[in-house]
Amino acid sequence: MKDYADEIFRTLKYLQRQPGLEALQQLYPEEWRTVEIELAAAIRDKDKAKLDRLMRPLEGLPKPKERRNPITKQESRDLQGKLIRQRMSAIAIERYLKTSLSDPKAPHLKWRDRLIFRVLFFAKGRQRKLVTPWLFRLLWQLVRQRNLLMPMAEARGIYNFYSSGFLKALATEIAGKSCLEIAAGDGYLSRQLTRRGVRIVATDDGSWSGKIDGIGDVERLAADAAIAKYHPEIVICSWPPANNAFEQHVFADPGVERYIMIGSEHRRLCGNWPLYQAQQAFMQTRHDGLSAHLYPRDFGGAVFIFDRRKLAG
């Protein structure tokens, strides 16, 4: 009798790559229809227990018993379906919460704070803009609901804000070498660096779709394919997802001399820290000068630079 356990492991391996909701909907339309119905009912009824069950579908399964019989095809399909629906539910619930917070008409965001957010961080159409340091120092102290800024920004795929000083200092770190941005999202950072004379290519695998309006001049490439195509000396990434699988390709490529990760000092929020700590070929440093130019400073933005170690002799 055939054992279908391998199919479960393939599904787990795929989900570890953190596919976006649109990709999952395309591959598993029937599972999405189920999630859509259940999620809509839970939100309509404001039923926390239903939402909890959607997020933890495997808890209802009986405890595994010792068995010699292989996993059947039906058992494999049932378990794969639960895993896929859990991932879909998690993304959909996250988007729902962030969208509700980002609504400019939301009553819990006071008009004064909303106005300051727009003046400091957003251009027309709620696109991000460069922060003006003196204006930030003047107005940020007046904001009462600071905790609502980042959920509002993250709903649009924005995880930090830059100043001109940050971009100038970052361009110096790249120092005229070939540079590749991976997981570039809408390409904002690369466009700003290009205007400052940096030779950089922006790439993204497209899993951001649904969070941003479009990726413009960003080339649709996964990180490993982008590195293989462009052979960069420097790779840069802003807010790589926590425990992602793609940063390993940066450290594995022998041509990469430097990796610049723009993220957070709070390690659970982003980046593959077990991978960073396992590196033998690269030396890691926290760049305090660059980190000080990330806004808002209250939220612990940080820049980490990984330089390839020079061989002795």
Coordinates of C-alpha atoms in Angstrom, one line a residue:
M1 CA 0.0 0.0 0.0
K2 CA 1.4 3.4 -1.0
D3 CA 2.3 5.8 1.8
Y4 CA 1.2 9.4 1.1
A5 CA 3.3 11.0 3.8
D6 CA 5.7 12.5 1.2
E7 CA 2.8 14.6 -0.2
I8 CA 2.3 16.2 3.3
F9 CA 6.1 17.0 3.5
R10 CA 6.0 18.6 0.1
T11 CA 3.1 20.8 1.2
L12 CA 4.9 21.8 4.4
K13 CA 8.0 22.6 2.4
Y14 CA 6.0 24.8 0.1
L15 CA 4.3 26.6 3.0
Q16 CA 7.6 27.3 4.6
R17 CA 8.4 29.5 1.6
Q18 CA 5.6 31.8 2.9
P19 CA 3.6 32.0 -0.4
G20 CA 1.2 34.9 -0.7
L21 CA -2.6 34.6 -0.5
E22 CA -3.0 35.2 -4.2
A23 CA -0.7 32.3 -5.0
L24 CA -2.5 30.0 -2.6
Q25 CA -5.9 31.0 -4.0
Q26 CA -4.8 30.2 -7.5
L27 CA -3.4 26.8 -6.5
Y28 CA -6.1 25.8 -4.1
P29 CA -9.4 27.5 -5.1
E30 CA -11.6 25.0 -3.3
E31 CA -9.8 25.5 0.0
W32 CA -10.1 29.3 -0.4
R33 CA -13.8 29.1 -0.9
T34 CA -14.1 27.1 2.4
V35 CA -11.9 29.7 4.2
E36 CA -13.8 32.6 2.7
I37 CA -17.2 31.3 3.9
E38 CA -15.9 30.4 7.4
L39 CA -14.0 33.6 7.8
A40 CA -16.9 35.8 6.7
A41 CA -19.2 34.1 9.2
A42 CA -16.7 34.4 12.1
I43 CA -16.2 38.2 11.4
R44 CA -19.9 38.8 10.9
D45 CA -20.7 37.0 14.2
K46 CA -17.7 38.5 16.0
D47 CA -17.0 34.9 17.1
K48 CA -13.5 34.8 18.6
A49 CA -13.7 31.0 19.0
K50 CA -14.4 30.5 15.3
L51 CA -11.4 32.7 14.4
D52 CA -9.3 30.8 16.8
R53 CA -10.3 27.5 15.2
L54 CA -9.4 28.8 11.8
M55 CA -6.0 29.8 13.0
R56 CA -5.3 26.4 14.7
P57 CA -7.1 23.8 12.7
L58 CA -4.9 20.9 13.7
E59 CA -5.8 21.1 17.4
G60 CA -9.0 19.2 16.8
L61 CA -7.3 16.2 15.4
P62 CA -6.9 13.1 17.6
K63 CA -3.5 12.5 19.1
P64 CA -1.3 10.4 16.9
K65 CA -1.0 6.7 17.9
E66 CA 1.7 4.3 17.1
R67 CA 0.9 2.7 13.8
R68 CA 2.5 0.6 11.2
N69 CA 0.0 1.3 8.4
P70 CA 1.1 3.9 5.9
I71 CA -0.8 7.2 5.6
T72 CA -3.7 6.9 3.2
K73 CA -4.4 9.2 0.3
Q74 CA -7.5 10.6 2.0
E75 CA -5.7 11.2 5.3
S76 CA -3.0 13.0 3.4
R77 CA -5.5 15.2 1.5
D78 CA -7.3 16.1 4.7
L79 CA -4.2 17.1 6.5
Q80 CA -2.8 19.1 3.6
G81 CA -6.2 20.9 3.3
K82 CA -6.0 21.9 7.0
L83 CA -2.5 23.2 6.6
I84 CA -3.3 25.2 3.5
R85 CA -6.5 26.7 5.1
Q86 CA -4.6 27.7 8.2
R87 CA -2.1 29.6 6.1
M88 CA -4.8 31.3 4.1
S89 CA -6.7 32.2 7.2
A90 CA -3.7 33.7 8.9
I91 CA -2.9 36.0 5.9
A92 CA -6.6 37.0 5.4
I93 CA -7.1 37.8 9.1
E94 CA -3.8 39.8 9.2
R95 CA -4.9 41.8 6.2
Y96 CA -8.4 42.4 7.6
L97 CA -7.0 43.8 10.9
K98 CA -4.4 46.0 9.2
T99 CA -6.9 47.3 6.7
S100 CA -9.4 48.3 9.4
L101 CA -6.6 50.2 11.2
S102 CA -5.4 51.9 8.0
D103 CA -8.9 53.3 7.1
P104 CA -8.5 57.1 7.3
K105 CA -12.1 57.3 8.5
A106 CA -11.5 54.9 11.4
P107 CA -13.0 56.6 14.5
H108 CA -10.3 55.4 16.8
L109 CA -7.6 57.5 15.0
K110 CA -8.1 61.1 16.1
W111 CA -8.0 63.7 13.4
R112 CA -4.9 65.5 14.8
D113 CA -2.8 62.3 14.8
R114 CA -4.1 61.4 11.3
L115 CA -3.1 64.9 10.1
I116 CA 0.4 64.6 11.6
F117 CA 0.9 61.1 10.1
R118 CA 0.1 62.5 6.7
V119 CA 2.4 65.5 7.1
L120 CA 5.3 63.5 8.3
F121 CA 5.1 60.2 6.4
F122 CA 2.7 60.2 3.5
A123 CA 2.5 61.9 0.2
K124 CA -0.6 62.1 -2.0
G125 CA -2.5 58.9 -2.2
R126 CA -0.9 57.7 1.1
Q127 CA 2.3 56.9 -0.7
R128 CA 5.3 57.1 1.6
K129 CA 7.7 60.1 1.5
L130 CA 11.0 61.0 3.0
V131 CA 10.9 62.1 6.6
T132 CA 12.2 65.7 7.3
P133 CA 14.1 65.3 10.6
W134 CA 13.4 68.8 12.0
L135 CA 9.7 68.5 11.2
F136 CA 9.6 65.1 12.8
R137 CA 11.2 66.4 16.0
L138 CA 8.6 69.2 16.1
L139 CA 5.5 67.2 15.4
W140 CA 6.1 63.6 16.7
Q141 CA 6.0 64.7 20.3
L142 CA 2.4 65.9 19.7
V143 CA 1.1 62.4 18.6
R144 CA -1.0 60.6 21.1
Q145 CA -1.7 57.4 19.2
R146 CA 1.8 56.5 18.0
N147 CA 1.0 52.8 18.1
L148 CA -1.4 53.1 15.2
L149 CA 1.1 54.4 12.7
M150 CA 2.8 51.1 11.8
P151 CA -0.3 49.0 11.3
M152 CA -1.6 51.8 9.1
A153 CA 1.7 51.7 7.1
E154 CA 2.1 47.9 7.0
A155 CA -1.3 47.6 5.4
R156 CA 0.4 49.3 2.4
G157 CA 3.6 47.2 2.6
I158 CA 5.6 49.9 4.4
Y159 CA 7.7 48.8 7.4
N160 CA 9.9 51.8 8.0
F161 CA 10.4 55.4 6.8
Y162 CA 13.7 56.9 5.5
S163 CA 15.2 60.4 5.5
S164 CA 17.5 61.9 3.0
G165 CA 20.3 61.4 5.5
F166 CA 19.7 57.7 5.6
L167 CA 19.8 57.4 1.8
K168 CA 23.0 59.4 1.6
A169 CA 24.7 57.3 4.2
L170 CA 23.4 54.0 2.6
A171 CA 24.7 55.1 -0.8
T172 CA 28.1 55.6 0.8
E173 CA 28.0 52.0 2.1
I174 CA 27.3 50.7 -1.4
A175 CA 30.2 52.8 -2.7
G176 CA 29.8 52.4 -6.4
K177 CA 29.6 48.6 -6.4
S178 CA 26.9 46.6 -8.2
C179 CA 23.9 46.2 -5.9
L180 CA 20.8 44.1 -6.0
E181 CA 17.7 44.6 -3.9
I182 CA 15.7 41.5 -3.1
A183 CA 12.1 41.4 -1.8
A184 CA 11.9 45.0 -3.0
G185 CA 8.2 45.4 -2.8
D186 CA 7.1 48.5 -4.6
G187 CA 10.8 49.4 -5.3
Y188 CA 10.7 52.7 -3.4
L189 CA 14.2 52.2 -1.8
S190 CA 15.9 51.3 -5.1
R191 CA 14.3 54.3 -6.8
Q192 CA 15.5 56.6 -4.2
L193 CA 19.0 55.2 -4.3
T194 CA 19.1 55.3 -8.1
R195 CA 18.4 59.1 -7.9
R196 CA 21.5 59.3 -5.8
G197 CA 23.7 57.6 -8.3
V198 CA 23.6 54.1 -7.0
R199 CA 23.8 51.2 -9.5
I200 CA 21.0 49.0 -8.2
V201 CA 18.4 46.6 -9.6
A202 CA 15.2 46.0 -7.7
T203 CA 13.6 42.5 -7.7
D204 CA 10.7 40.8 -5.9
D205 CA 9.0 37.4 -6.3
G206 CA 5.5 39.0 -6.3
S207 CA 4.3 37.6 -3.0
W208 CA 3.6 41.3 -1.9
S209 CA 0.7 41.5 -4.3
G210 CA -2.4 42.6 -2.5
K211 CA -0.5 44.8 -0.1
I212 CA 0.9 47.3 -2.6
D213 CA -0.7 48.9 -5.6
G214 CA 2.0 47.7 -8.0
I215 CA 5.7 47.0 -8.3
G216 CA 6.4 49.4 -11.2
D217 CA 10.0 48.9 -12.4
V218 CA 10.7 46.0 -10.0
E219 CA 11.7 42.9 -11.8
R220 CA 9.6 39.8 -10.9
L221 CA 12.3 37.4 -9.7
A222 CA 12.8 35.2 -6.7
A223 CA 16.0 36.0 -4.7
D224 CA 17.9 32.9 -5.9
A225 CA 17.1 33.6 -9.5
A226 CA 18.0 37.3 -9.1
I227 CA 21.4 36.6 -7.5
A228 CA 22.2 34.1 -10.2
K229 CA 21.2 36.5 -13.0
Y230 CA 22.9 39.7 -11.8
H231 CA 25.9 38.4 -9.8
P232 CA 25.9 41.4 -7.4
E233 CA 28.7 42.5 -5.1
I234 CA 26.2 43.9 -2.6
V235 CA 22.7 42.6 -1.8
I236 CA 20.2 44.7 0.2
C237 CA 16.9 43.8 1.7
S238 CA 14.4 45.8 3.7
W239 CA 12.4 43.9 6.3
P240 CA 12.8 40.3 5.1
P241 CA 10.1 38.1 6.7
A242 CA 11.0 36.4 9.9
N243 CA 12.6 32.9 9.4
N244 CA 12.4 33.3 5.6
A245 CA 14.0 30.7 3.3
F246 CA 15.4 33.1 0.7
E247 CA 18.2 34.9 2.6
Q248 CA 20.2 31.7 2.5
H249 CA 20.9 32.3 -1.2
V250 CA 22.6 35.6 -0.4
F251 CA 25.2 33.9 1.9
A252 CA 25.6 30.9 -0.3
D253 CA 26.7 32.9 -3.4
P254 CA 30.5 33.3 -3.4
G255 CA 30.4 36.6 -5.3
V256 CA 28.4 38.5 -2.7
E257 CA 30.8 40.7 -0.6
R258 CA 28.3 42.5 1.5
Y259 CA 24.7 42.0 2.6
I260 CA 22.7 44.9 4.1
M261 CA 19.6 44.1 6.1
I262 CA 17.3 46.9 7.0
G263 CA 14.9 45.7 9.7
S264 CA 14.4 45.8 13.5
E265 CA 16.4 45.3 16.6
H266 CA 13.5 43.1 17.8
R267 CA 14.6 39.8 16.3
R268 CA 11.2 38.2 16.2
L269 CA 9.8 40.7 13.8
C270 CA 12.0 40.1 10.7
G271 CA 15.0 38.4 9.3
N272 CA 16.4 34.8 9.6
W273 CA 18.4 35.1 12.8
P274 CA 19.3 31.4 13.1
L275 CA 20.8 31.8 9.6
Y276 CA 22.7 34.9 10.6
Q277 CA 24.2 33.4 13.7
A278 CA 25.3 30.3 11.8
Q279 CA 27.4 32.3 9.3
Q280 CA 31.1 31.6 9.3
A281 CA 32.1 33.4 6.1
F282 CA 30.5 36.7 7.1
M283 CA 31.1 39.2 9.9
Q284 CA 27.9 40.9 11.3
T285 CA 27.8 44.4 12.7
R286 CA 24.9 46.7 13.7
H287 CA 25.3 50.0 11.9
D288 CA 24.3 52.6 14.5
G289 CA 24.7 55.5 12.1
L290 CA 22.2 54.1 9.5
S291 CA 19.9 52.8 12.3
A292 CA 19.6 56.3 13.7
H293 CA 18.1 57.6 10.4
L294 CA 15.2 55.1 10.4
Y295 CA 11.8 56.6 11.5
P296 CA 10.0 56.5 13.8
R297 CA 13.0 55.9 16.1
D298 CA 10.6 54.7 18.9
F299 CA 10.0 51.4 17.0
G300 CA 13.5 50.1 17.0
G301 CA 14.5 50.2 13.4
A302 CA 18.0 48.8 12.8
V303 CA 20.4 48.1 10.0
F304 CA 22.7 45.1 10.1
I305 CA 25.7 44.7 7.7
F306 CA 27.3 41.4 6.8
D307 CA 30.8 41.6 5.3
R308 CA 32.5 38.6 3.8
R309 CA 35.6 37.7 5.8
K310 CA 38.9 38.1 4.1
L311 CA 41.0 34.9 3.7
A312 CA 44.2 35.0 5.6
G313 CA 47.4 35.2 3.5

